[in-house]
Coordinates of C-alpha atoms in Angstrom, one line a residue:
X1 CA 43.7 -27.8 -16.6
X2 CA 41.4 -25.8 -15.0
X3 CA 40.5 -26.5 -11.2
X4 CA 37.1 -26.2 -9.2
X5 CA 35.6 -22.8 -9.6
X6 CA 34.8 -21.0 -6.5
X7 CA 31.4 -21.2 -5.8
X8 CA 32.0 -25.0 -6.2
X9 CA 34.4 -24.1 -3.1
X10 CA 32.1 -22.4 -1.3
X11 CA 33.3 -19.1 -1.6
X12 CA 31.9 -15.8 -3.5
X13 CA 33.9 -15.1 -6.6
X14 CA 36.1 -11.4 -6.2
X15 CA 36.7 -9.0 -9.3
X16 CA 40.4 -9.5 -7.8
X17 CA 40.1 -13.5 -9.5
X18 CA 37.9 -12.2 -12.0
X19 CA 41.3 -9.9 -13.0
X20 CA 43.9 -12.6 -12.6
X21 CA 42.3 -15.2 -14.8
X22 CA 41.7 -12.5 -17.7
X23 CA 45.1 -10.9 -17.0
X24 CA 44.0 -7.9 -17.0
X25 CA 43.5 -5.1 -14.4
X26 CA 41.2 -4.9 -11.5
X27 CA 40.0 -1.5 -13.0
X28 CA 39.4 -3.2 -16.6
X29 CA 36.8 -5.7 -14.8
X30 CA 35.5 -2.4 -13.1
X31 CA 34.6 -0.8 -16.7
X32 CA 33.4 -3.9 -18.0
X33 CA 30.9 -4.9 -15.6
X34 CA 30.0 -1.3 -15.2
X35 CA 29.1 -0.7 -18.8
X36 CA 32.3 0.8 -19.8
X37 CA 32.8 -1.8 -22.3
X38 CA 33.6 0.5 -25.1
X39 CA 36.6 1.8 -23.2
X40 CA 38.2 -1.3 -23.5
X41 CA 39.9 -3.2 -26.2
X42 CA 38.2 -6.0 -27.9
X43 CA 40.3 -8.6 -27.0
X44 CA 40.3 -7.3 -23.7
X45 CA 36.6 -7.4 -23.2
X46 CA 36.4 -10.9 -24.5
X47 CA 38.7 -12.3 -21.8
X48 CA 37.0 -10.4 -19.3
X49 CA 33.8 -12.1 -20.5
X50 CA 35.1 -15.4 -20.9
X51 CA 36.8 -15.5 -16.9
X52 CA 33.4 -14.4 -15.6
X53 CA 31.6 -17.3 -17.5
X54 CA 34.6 -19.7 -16.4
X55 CA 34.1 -18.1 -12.8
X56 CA 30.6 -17.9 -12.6
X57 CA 31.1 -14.3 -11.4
X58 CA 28.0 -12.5 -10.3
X59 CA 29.0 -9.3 -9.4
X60 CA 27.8 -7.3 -6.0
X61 CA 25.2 -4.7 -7.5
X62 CA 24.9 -3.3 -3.8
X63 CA 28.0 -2.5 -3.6
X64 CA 28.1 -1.1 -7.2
X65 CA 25.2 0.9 -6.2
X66 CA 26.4 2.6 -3.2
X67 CA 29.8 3.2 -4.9
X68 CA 27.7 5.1 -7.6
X69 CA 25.5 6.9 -4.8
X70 CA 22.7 4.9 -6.5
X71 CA 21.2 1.4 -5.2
X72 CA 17.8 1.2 -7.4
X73 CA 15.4 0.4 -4.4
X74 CA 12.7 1.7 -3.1
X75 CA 11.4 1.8 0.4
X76 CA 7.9 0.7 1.3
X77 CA 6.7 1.0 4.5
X78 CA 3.0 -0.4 5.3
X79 CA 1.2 -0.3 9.0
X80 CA -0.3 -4.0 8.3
X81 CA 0.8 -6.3 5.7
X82 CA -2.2 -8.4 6.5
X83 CA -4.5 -5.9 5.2
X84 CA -5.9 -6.5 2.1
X85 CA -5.5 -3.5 1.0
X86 CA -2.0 -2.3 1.8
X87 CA -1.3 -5.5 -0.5
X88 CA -3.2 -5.0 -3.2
X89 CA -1.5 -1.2 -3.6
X90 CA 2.4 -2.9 -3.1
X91 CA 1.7 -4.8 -6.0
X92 CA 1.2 -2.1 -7.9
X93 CA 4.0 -0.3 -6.2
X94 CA 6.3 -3.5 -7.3
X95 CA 4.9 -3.8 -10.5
X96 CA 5.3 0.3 -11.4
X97 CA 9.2 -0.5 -9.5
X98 CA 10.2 -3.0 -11.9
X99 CA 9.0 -1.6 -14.9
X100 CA 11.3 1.2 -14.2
X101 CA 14.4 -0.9 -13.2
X102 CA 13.7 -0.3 -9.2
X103 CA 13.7 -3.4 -6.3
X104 CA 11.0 -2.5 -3.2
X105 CA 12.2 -3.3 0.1
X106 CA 8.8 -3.8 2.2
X107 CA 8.8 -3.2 5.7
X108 CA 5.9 -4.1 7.9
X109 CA 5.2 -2.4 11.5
X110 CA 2.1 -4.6 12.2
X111 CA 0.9 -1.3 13.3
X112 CA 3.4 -1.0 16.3
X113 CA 5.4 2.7 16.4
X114 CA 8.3 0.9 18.1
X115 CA 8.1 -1.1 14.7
X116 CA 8.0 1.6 12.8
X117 CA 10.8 3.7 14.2
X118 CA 13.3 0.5 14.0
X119 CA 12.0 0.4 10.4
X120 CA 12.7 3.9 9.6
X121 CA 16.4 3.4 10.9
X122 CA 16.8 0.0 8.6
X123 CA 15.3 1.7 5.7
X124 CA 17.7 4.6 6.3
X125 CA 20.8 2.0 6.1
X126 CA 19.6 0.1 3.3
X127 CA 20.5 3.8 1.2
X128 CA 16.7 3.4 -0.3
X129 CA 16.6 6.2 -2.9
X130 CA 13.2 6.7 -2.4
X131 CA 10.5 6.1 0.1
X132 CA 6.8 5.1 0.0
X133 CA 4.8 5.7 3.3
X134 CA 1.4 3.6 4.3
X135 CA 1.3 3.7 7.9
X136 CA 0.6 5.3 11.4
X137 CA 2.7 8.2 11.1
X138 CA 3.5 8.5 14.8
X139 CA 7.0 9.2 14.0
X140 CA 6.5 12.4 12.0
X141 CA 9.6 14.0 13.1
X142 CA 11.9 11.0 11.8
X143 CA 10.0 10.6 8.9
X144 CA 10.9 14.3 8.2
X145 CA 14.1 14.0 8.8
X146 CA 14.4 11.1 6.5
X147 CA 12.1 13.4 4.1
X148 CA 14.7 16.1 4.1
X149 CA 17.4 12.9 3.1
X150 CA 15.3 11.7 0.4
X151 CA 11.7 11.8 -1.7
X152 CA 8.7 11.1 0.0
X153 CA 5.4 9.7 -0.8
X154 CA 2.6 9.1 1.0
X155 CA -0.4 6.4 0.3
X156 CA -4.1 7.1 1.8
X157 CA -2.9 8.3 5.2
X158 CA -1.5 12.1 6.1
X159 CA 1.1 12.7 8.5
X160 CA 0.5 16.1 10.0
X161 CA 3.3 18.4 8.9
X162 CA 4.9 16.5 6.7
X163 CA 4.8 18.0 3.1
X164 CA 4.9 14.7 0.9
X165 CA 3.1 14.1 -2.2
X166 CA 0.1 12.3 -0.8
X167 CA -2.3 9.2 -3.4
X168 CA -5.2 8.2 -2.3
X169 CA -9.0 7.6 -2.4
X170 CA -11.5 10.5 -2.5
X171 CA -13.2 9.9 0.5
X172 CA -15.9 12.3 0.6
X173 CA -17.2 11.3 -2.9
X174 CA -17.1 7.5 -1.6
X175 CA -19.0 8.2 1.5
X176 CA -21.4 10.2 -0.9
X177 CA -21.8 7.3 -3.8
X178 CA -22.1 4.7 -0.6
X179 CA -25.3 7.0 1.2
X180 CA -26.7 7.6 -2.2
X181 CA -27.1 4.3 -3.1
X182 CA -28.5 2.8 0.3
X183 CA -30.6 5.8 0.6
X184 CA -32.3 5.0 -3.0
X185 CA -32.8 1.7 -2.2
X186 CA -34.9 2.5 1.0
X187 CA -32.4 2.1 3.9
X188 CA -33.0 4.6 6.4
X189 CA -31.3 3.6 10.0
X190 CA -27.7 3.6 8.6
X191 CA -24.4 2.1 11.2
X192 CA -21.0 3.0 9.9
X193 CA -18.6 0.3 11.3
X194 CA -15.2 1.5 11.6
X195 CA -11.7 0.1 12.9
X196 CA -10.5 2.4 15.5
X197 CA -9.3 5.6 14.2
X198 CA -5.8 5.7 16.3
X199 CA -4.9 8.9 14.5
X200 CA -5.5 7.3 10.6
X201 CA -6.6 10.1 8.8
X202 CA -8.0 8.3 5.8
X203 CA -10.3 6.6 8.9
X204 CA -11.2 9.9 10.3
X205 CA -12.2 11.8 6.8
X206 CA -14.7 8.7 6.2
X207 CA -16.3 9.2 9.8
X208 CA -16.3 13.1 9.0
X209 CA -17.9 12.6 5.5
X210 CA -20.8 10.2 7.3
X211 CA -21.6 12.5 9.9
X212 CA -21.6 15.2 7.9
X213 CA -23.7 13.7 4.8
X214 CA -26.1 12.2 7.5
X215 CA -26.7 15.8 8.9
X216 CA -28.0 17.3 5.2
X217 CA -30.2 13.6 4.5
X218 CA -33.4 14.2 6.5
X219 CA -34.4 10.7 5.4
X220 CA -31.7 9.1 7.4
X221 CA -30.6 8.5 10.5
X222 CA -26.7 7.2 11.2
X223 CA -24.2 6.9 14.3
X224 CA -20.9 5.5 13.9
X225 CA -19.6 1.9 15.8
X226 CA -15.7 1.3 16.0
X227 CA -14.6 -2.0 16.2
X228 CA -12.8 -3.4 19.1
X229 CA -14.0 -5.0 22.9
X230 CA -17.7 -3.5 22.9
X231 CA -18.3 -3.5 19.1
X232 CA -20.1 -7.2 19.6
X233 CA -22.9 -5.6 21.6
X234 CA -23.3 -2.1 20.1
X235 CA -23.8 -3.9 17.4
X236 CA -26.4 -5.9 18.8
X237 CA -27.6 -3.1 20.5
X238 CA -28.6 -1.5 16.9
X239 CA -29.7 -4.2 15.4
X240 CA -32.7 -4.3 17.9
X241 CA -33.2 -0.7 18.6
X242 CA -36.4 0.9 17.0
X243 CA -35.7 2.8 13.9
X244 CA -36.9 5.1 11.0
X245 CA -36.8 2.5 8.3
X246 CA -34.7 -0.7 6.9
X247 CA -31.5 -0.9 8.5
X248 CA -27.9 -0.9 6.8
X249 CA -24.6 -1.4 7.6
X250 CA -21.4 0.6 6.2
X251 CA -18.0 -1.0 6.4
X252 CA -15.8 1.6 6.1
X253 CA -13.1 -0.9 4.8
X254 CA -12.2 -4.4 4.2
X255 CA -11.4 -5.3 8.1
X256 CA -14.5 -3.8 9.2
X257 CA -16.2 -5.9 6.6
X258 CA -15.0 -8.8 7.9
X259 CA -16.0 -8.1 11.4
X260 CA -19.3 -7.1 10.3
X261 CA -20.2 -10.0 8.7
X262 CA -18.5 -12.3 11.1
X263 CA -20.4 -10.7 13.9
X264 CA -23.8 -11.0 11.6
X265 CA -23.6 -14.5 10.7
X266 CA -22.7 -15.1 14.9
X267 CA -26.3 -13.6 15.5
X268 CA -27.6 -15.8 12.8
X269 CA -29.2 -12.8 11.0
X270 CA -30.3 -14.0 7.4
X271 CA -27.7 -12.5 5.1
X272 CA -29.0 -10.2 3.7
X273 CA -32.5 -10.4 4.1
X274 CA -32.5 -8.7 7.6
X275 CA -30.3 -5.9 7.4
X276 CA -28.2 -4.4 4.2
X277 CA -24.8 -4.2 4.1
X278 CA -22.3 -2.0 2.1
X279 CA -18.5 -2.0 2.3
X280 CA -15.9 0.2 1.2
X281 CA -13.0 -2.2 -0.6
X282 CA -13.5 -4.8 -3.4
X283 CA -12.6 -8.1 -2.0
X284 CA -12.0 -11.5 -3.5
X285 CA -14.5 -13.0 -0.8
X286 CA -17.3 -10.0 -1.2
X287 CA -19.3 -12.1 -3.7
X288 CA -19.2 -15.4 -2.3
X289 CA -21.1 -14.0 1.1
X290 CA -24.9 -14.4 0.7
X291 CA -26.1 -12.8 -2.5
X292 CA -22.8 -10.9 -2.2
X293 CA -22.1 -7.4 -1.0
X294 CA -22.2 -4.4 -2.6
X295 CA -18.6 -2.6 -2.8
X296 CA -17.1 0.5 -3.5
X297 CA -13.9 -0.7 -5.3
X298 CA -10.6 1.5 -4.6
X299 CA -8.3 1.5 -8.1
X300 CA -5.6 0.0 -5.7
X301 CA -3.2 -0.9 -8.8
X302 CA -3.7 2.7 -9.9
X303 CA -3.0 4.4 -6.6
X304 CA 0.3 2.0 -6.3
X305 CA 1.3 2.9 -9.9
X306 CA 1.0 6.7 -9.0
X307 CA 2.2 6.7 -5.9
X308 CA 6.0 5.0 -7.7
X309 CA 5.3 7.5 -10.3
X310 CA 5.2 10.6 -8.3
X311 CA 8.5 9.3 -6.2
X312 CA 10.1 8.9 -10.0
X313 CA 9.4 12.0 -10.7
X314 CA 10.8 13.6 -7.6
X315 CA 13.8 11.5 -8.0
X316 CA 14.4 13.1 -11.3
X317 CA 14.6 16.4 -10.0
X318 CA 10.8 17.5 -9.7
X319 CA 10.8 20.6 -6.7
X320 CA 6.9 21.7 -7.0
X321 CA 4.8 22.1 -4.0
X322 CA 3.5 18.5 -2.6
X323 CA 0.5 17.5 -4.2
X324 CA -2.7 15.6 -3.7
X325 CA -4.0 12.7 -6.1
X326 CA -7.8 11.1 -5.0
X327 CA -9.1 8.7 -6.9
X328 CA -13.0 7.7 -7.6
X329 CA -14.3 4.6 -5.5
X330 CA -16.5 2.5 -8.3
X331 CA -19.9 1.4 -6.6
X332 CA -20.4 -2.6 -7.5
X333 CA -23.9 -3.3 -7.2
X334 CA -24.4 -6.9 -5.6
X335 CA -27.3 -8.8 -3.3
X336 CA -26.4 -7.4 -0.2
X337 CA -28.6 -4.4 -0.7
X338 CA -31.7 -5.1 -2.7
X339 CA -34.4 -2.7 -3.0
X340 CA -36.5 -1.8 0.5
X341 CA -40.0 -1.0 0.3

């Protein structure tokens, strides 16, 4: 008669019980569960099977994996979890993981470098084979000391000095598509609204494209806002301010979107009959503002699919020099800026 299996007591079943009720060898259950089946005999490997269905054994696959040197997860670490963004592309990190038999471990810093660094250490203990990098970078030396431990990849920010494959949006060519467009439909006083730079390079190469695009468009005219304590009046400062023409704003991504508009509908501006308004990032809510604003969509699955893929790749041996992968922003065309006489 058989009495209550373990987890019915409470406790984790051991390959030791798993062993004693097939009558066989700890080192037999070892093969089996390992995929060393064909090693064994077949009426060994059917009381073997049979005990770990009595037992409801469920064996420790961390503990396998370290044994092995191999643990099938993959490191994520993000700045904000909250930003849409940085969610959209770990889904398609996750997605691209499992297809390929990988876990992600996600670790948020909620863009604090004390998070970060504490982060780094519990990613380091976790034996991740493999590590996936979206965030401030302010700890570039233990992020290349953990480089030099184990591939690196690095999603739509740089970290100075740190030779990681690096998938991202082209920046330039989105700043270009975004002035294009505003400047063929009649804008001419153009704001870009930015969250603080603090060191984001993905931030900075937008601001760098604007200014410099802004210099070579005689038509236009452009300064750039951060947002933060004062944004509320600068912004109000160049709403009212004479100018050369219709007046649009640039969100440089989702957050500054959000601000933007928040900040708009506060001044009870006529959305977006007043002032246009075009915003880097595709997001769920874009269409329902208004008549909708105009996007320039980043292929966030994509980047998250590549970004695995390149730290596959590396896993499986791959030593070339660290490379580069920007992809094309796709303009979406809504109300938020109709033609301008």
């Amino acid at each position: 008669m058989n009495g209550p299996s373990p987890s019915a007591r409470g406790s984790r079943v051991t390959i030791s019980e798993v062993a004693e009720a097939a009558g066989v060898s700890k080192a037999s259950v070892s093969r089996y569960i390992g995929g060393d089946r064909q090693l064994l005999a077949d009426a060994t490997a059917l009381r073997i099977e049979q005990a770990i269905e009595r037992l409801d054994y469920r064996p420790n696959q961390m503990a396998r994996g370290l044994k092995r040197g191999r643990t099938r997860l993959i490191g994520m670490l993000v700045a904000d979890i909250l930003n849409p963004y940085s969610v959209a592309v770990m889904h398609g990190v996750e997605t691209a993981c499992r297809q390929h038999g990988y876990s992600l471990v996600v670790c948020n810093t909620d863009r604090s470098t004390e998070q970060e660094s504490q982060h780094l250490a519990a990613l380091r203990s976790y034996n991740v084979e493999g590590l996936i990098v979206n965030t401030l970078g302010h700890h570039a030396g233990e992020l290349q000391s953990l480089h030099d431990e184990l591939p690196m990849v690095l999603v739509d920010r740089k970290v100075e000095a740190l030779e990681a494959d690096l998938v991202g949006l082209d920046n330039r060519d989105a700043v270009r598509q975004a002035l294009d467009h505003l400047q063929q439909r009649g804008y001419r006083d153009l704001l870009l609204v930015s969250e603080p730079l603090d060191g984001t390079s993905s931030r900075q190469e937008r601001v760098t494209a604007f200014t410099g695009e802004i210099a070579r468009r005689p038509l236009l005219q452009g300064q750039v806002l951060q947002t933060g304590e004062t944004f509320r009046e600068a912004l109000q400062a160049f709403l009212v301010a004479p100018g050369p023409g219709p007046k649009a704003l640039f969100a440089a991504n989702g957050m500054a979107a959000l601000a933007a508009t928040q900040q708009l509908r506060e001044f009870g501006c006529r959305l977006f009959e007043e002032i246009g308004l075009i915003a880097l990032d595709d997001l769920d809510w874009y269409p329902l503002v208004g008549s909708g604003i105009t996007a320039l969509a980043q292929p966030t699955a994509e980047i998250g699919t590549t970004a695995f893929e390149c730290l596959l790749e590396r896993l499986r041996g791959d030593r070339e020099p660290a490379r580069h992968f920007d992809f094309k922003a796709q303009l979406i065309i809504r109300g938020s800026t109709h033609p301008r006489g």
